[in-house]
Coordinates of C-alpha atoms in Angstrom, one line a residue:
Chain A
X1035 CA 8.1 2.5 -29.7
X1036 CA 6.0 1.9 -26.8
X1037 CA 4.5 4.8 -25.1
X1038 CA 2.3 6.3 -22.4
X1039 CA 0.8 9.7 -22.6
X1040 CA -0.7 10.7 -19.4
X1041 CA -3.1 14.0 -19.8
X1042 CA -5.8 15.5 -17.3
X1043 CA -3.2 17.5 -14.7
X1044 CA -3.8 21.2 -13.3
X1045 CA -4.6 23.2 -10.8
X1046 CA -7.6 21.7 -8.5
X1047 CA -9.4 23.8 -5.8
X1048 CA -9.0 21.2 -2.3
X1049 CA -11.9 19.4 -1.8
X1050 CA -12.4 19.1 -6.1
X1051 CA -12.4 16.3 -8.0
X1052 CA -10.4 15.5 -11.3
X1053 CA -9.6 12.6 -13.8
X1054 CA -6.0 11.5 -14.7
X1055 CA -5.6 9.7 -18.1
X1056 CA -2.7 7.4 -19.6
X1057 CA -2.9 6.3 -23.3
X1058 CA -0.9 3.6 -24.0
X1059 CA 0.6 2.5 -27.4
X1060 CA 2.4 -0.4 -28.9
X1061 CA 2.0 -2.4 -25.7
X1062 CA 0.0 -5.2 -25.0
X1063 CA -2.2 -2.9 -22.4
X1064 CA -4.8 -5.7 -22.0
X1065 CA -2.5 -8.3 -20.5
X1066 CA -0.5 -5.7 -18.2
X1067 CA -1.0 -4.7 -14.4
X1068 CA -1.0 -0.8 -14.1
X1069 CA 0.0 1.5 -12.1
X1070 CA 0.1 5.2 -10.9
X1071 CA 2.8 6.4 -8.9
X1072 CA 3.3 9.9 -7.9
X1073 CA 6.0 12.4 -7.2
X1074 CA 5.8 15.6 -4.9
X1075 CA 7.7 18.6 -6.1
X1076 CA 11.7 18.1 -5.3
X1077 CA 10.7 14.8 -3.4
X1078 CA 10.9 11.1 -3.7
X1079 CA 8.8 8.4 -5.8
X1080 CA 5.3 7.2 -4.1
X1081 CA 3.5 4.3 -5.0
X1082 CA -0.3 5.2 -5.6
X1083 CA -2.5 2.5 -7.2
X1084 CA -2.8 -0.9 -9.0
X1085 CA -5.2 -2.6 -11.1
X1086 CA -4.9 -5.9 -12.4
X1087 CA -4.5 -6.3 -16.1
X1088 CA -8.7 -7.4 -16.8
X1089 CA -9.3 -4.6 -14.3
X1090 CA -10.5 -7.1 -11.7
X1091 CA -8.7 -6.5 -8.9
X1092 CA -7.3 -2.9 -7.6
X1093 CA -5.1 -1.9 -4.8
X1094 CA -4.3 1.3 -3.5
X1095 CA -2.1 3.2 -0.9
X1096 CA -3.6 3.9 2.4
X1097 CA -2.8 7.9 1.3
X1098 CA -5.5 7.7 -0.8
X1099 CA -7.3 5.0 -0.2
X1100 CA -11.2 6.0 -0.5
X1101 CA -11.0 8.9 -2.2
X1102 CA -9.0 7.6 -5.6
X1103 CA -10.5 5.0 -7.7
X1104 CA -8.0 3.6 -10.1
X1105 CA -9.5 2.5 -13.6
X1106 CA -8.9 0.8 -17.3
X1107 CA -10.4 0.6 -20.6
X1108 CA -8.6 -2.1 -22.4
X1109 CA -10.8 -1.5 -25.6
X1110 CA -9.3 2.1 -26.1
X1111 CA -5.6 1.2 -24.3
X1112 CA -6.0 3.8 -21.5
X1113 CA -5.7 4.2 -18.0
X1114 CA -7.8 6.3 -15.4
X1115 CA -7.2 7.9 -11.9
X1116 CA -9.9 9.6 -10.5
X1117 CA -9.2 12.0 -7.8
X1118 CA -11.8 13.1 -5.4
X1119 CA -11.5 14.9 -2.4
X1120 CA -8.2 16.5 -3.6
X1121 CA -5.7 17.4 -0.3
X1122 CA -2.8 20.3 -0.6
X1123 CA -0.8 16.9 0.0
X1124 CA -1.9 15.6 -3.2
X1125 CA 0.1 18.1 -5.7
X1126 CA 2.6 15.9 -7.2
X1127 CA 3.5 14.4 -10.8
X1128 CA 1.4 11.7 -11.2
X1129 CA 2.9 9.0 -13.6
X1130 CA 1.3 5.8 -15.1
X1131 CA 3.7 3.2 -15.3
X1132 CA 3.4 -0.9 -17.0
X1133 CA 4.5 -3.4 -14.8
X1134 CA 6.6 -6.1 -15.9
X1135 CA 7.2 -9.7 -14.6
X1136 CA 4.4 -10.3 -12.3
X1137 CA 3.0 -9.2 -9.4
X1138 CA 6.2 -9.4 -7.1
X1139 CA 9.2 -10.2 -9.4
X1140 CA 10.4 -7.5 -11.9
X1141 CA 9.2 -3.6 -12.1
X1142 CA 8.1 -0.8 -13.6
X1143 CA 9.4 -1.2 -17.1
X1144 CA 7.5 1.4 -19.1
X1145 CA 6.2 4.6 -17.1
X1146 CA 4.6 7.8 -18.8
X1147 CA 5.7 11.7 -19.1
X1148 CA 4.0 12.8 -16.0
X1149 CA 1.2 15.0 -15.6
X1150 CA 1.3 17.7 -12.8
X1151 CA -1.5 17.8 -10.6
X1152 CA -1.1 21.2 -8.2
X1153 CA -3.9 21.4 -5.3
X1154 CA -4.3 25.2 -4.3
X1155 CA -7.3 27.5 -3.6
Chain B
X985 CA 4.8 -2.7 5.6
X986 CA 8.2 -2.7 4.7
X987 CA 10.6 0.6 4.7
X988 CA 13.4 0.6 2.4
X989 CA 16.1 2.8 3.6
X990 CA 18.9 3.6 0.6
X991 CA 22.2 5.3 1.6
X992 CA 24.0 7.6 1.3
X993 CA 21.4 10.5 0.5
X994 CA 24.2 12.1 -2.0
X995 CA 27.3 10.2 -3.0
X996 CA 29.8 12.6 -4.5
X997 CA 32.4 11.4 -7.1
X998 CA 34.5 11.9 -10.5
X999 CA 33.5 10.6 -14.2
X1000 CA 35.5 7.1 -13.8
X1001 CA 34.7 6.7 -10.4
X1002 CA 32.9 3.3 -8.9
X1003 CA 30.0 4.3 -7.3
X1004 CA 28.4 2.1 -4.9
X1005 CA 24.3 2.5 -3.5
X1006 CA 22.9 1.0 -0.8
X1007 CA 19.4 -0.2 0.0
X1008 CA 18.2 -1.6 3.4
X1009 CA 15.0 -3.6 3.2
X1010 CA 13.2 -3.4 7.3
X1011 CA 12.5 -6.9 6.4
X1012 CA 13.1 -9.8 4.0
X1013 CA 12.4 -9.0 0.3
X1014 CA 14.0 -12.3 -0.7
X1015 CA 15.8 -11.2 -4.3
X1016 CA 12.4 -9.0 -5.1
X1017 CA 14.2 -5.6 -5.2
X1018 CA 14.2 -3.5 -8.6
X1019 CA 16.6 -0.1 -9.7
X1020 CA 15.6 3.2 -11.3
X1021 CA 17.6 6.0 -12.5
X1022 CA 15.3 9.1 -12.3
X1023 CA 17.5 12.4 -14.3
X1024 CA 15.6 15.6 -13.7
X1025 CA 12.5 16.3 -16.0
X1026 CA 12.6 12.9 -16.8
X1027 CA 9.9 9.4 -16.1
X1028 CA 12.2 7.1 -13.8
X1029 CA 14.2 4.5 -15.7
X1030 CA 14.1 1.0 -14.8
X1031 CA 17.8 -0.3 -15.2
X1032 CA 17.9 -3.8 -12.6
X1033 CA 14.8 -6.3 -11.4
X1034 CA 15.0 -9.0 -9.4
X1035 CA 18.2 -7.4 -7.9
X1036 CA 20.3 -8.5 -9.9
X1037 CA 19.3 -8.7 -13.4
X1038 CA 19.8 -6.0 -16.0
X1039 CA 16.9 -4.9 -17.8
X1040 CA 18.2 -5.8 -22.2
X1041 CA 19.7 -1.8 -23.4
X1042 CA 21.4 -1.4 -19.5
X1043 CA 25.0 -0.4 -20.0
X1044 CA 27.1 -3.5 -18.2
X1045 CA 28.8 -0.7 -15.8
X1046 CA 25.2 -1.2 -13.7
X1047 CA 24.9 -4.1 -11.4
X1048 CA 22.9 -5.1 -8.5
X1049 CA 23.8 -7.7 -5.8
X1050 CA 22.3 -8.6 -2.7
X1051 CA 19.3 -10.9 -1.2
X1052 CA 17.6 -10.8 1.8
X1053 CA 17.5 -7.1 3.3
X1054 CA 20.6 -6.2 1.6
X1055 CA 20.9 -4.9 -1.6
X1056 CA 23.6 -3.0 -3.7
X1057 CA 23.5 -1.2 -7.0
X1058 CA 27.2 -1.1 -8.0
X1059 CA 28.2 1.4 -11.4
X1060 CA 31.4 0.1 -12.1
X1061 CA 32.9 3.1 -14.0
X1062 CA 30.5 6.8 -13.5
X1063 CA 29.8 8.3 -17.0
X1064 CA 29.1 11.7 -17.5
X1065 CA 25.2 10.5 -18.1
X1066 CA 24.8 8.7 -14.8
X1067 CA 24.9 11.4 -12.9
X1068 CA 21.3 11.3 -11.8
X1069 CA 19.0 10.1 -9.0
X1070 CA 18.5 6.2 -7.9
X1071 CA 15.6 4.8 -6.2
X1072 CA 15.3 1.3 -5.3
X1073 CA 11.9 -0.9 -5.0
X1074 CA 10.2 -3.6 -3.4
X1075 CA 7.2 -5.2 -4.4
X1076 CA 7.4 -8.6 -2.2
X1077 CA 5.3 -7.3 0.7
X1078 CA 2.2 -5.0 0.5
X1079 CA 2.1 -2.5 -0.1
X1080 CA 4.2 -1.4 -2.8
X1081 CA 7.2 0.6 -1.4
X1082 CA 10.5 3.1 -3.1
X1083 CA 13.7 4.0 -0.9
X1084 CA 13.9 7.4 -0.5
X1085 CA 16.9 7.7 -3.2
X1086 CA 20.3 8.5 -3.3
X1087 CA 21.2 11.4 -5.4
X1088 CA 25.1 10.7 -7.5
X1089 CA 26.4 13.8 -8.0
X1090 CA 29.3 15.0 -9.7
X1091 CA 32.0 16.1 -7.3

């Protein structure tokens, strides 16, 4: 069955950097928009980032905008967030999810495990 | 950019119940509103697209309605498994956007 591992999560001093991963399996990853959305502990879903299925194009919320840099490498299936500048406000589960439809219509139809990303001195 | 407000926050009700979910686009999403059911631990679970249609493995009990600004995710008959949290979606105007959820909780 199709899958998404996401790996890379911890604890991050503020200010540090750290990369977010999400493997993908039995999916056609190379024709697929991606996306990371994360969740802050006992709180509600956030949209994060995009990136077009050829990696061309990438979008991102103005939360992070500048210091995240969403990223694919269709030749190994996997998915990248890098995290730079890490905020307190950025502890969440981060989750990698497959879009389905196109670019308005349809959703999220595949999304990953999680991986907790806790920003704390 | 568009806020999507979903209400009520909790909805509180039986096994066998209907249970009926609101979300409130600030502005037109035409029919570009999706469904997940999130149950604790777990990856949210996309169950409706396109407002109204129900992703293939979706129990028939789910269904979404509405166009516009107003959408509804109706579960005809609550199983013991639904009890869980709901978010709704919107894709149709940048940036990306989720309701805040509304929680279904057994009473």
């Amino acid at each position: 069955q199709v899958q998404l591992v996401e790996s890379g999560g911890g604890v991050v001093q503020p200010g540090r950097s750290l990369r977010l991963s999400c493997a993908a399996s039995r999916l056609s990853f190379s024709t697929a928009g991606m996306h990371w959305v994360r969740q802050a502990p006992g709180k509600g879903l956030e949209w994060v980032a995009v990136i077009s299925y050829d990696g061309s194009k990438k979008y991102y919320a103005d939360s992070v905008k500048g210091r995240f840099t969403i990223s694919r490498d269709n030749s190994k299936n996997t998915l990248y967030l890098q995290v730079n500048s890490a905020r307190p406000e950025d502890t969440a589960v981060y989750y990698c999810a497959k879009e389905f439809g196109g670019p308005v219509s349809g959703g999220f139809d595949y999304w990953g495990q999680g991986t907790l990303v806790t920003v704390s001195s | 950019e568009i806020v999507l407000t979903q209400s009520p926050a909790t909805l509180s009700l039986s096994p066998g119940e209907r249970a009926t979910l609101s979300c409130r686009a600030s502005q037109s999403i035409n029919g570009y509103l999706a469904w997940y059911q999130q149950k604790p631990g777990q990856a949210p679970r996309l169950l409706v697209f396109d407002a109204s249609n129900r992703v293939t493995g979706i129990p028939a009990r789910f269904s979404g309605t509405g166009s516009g600004t107003d959408f509804t995710l109706t579960i005809s008959s609550l199983e013991p498994e639904d009890f869980a949290v709901y978010y709704c979606q919107q894709r149709s105007n940048w940036p990306p956007a989720f309701g805040g959820g509304t929680k279904v909780e057994i009473k």
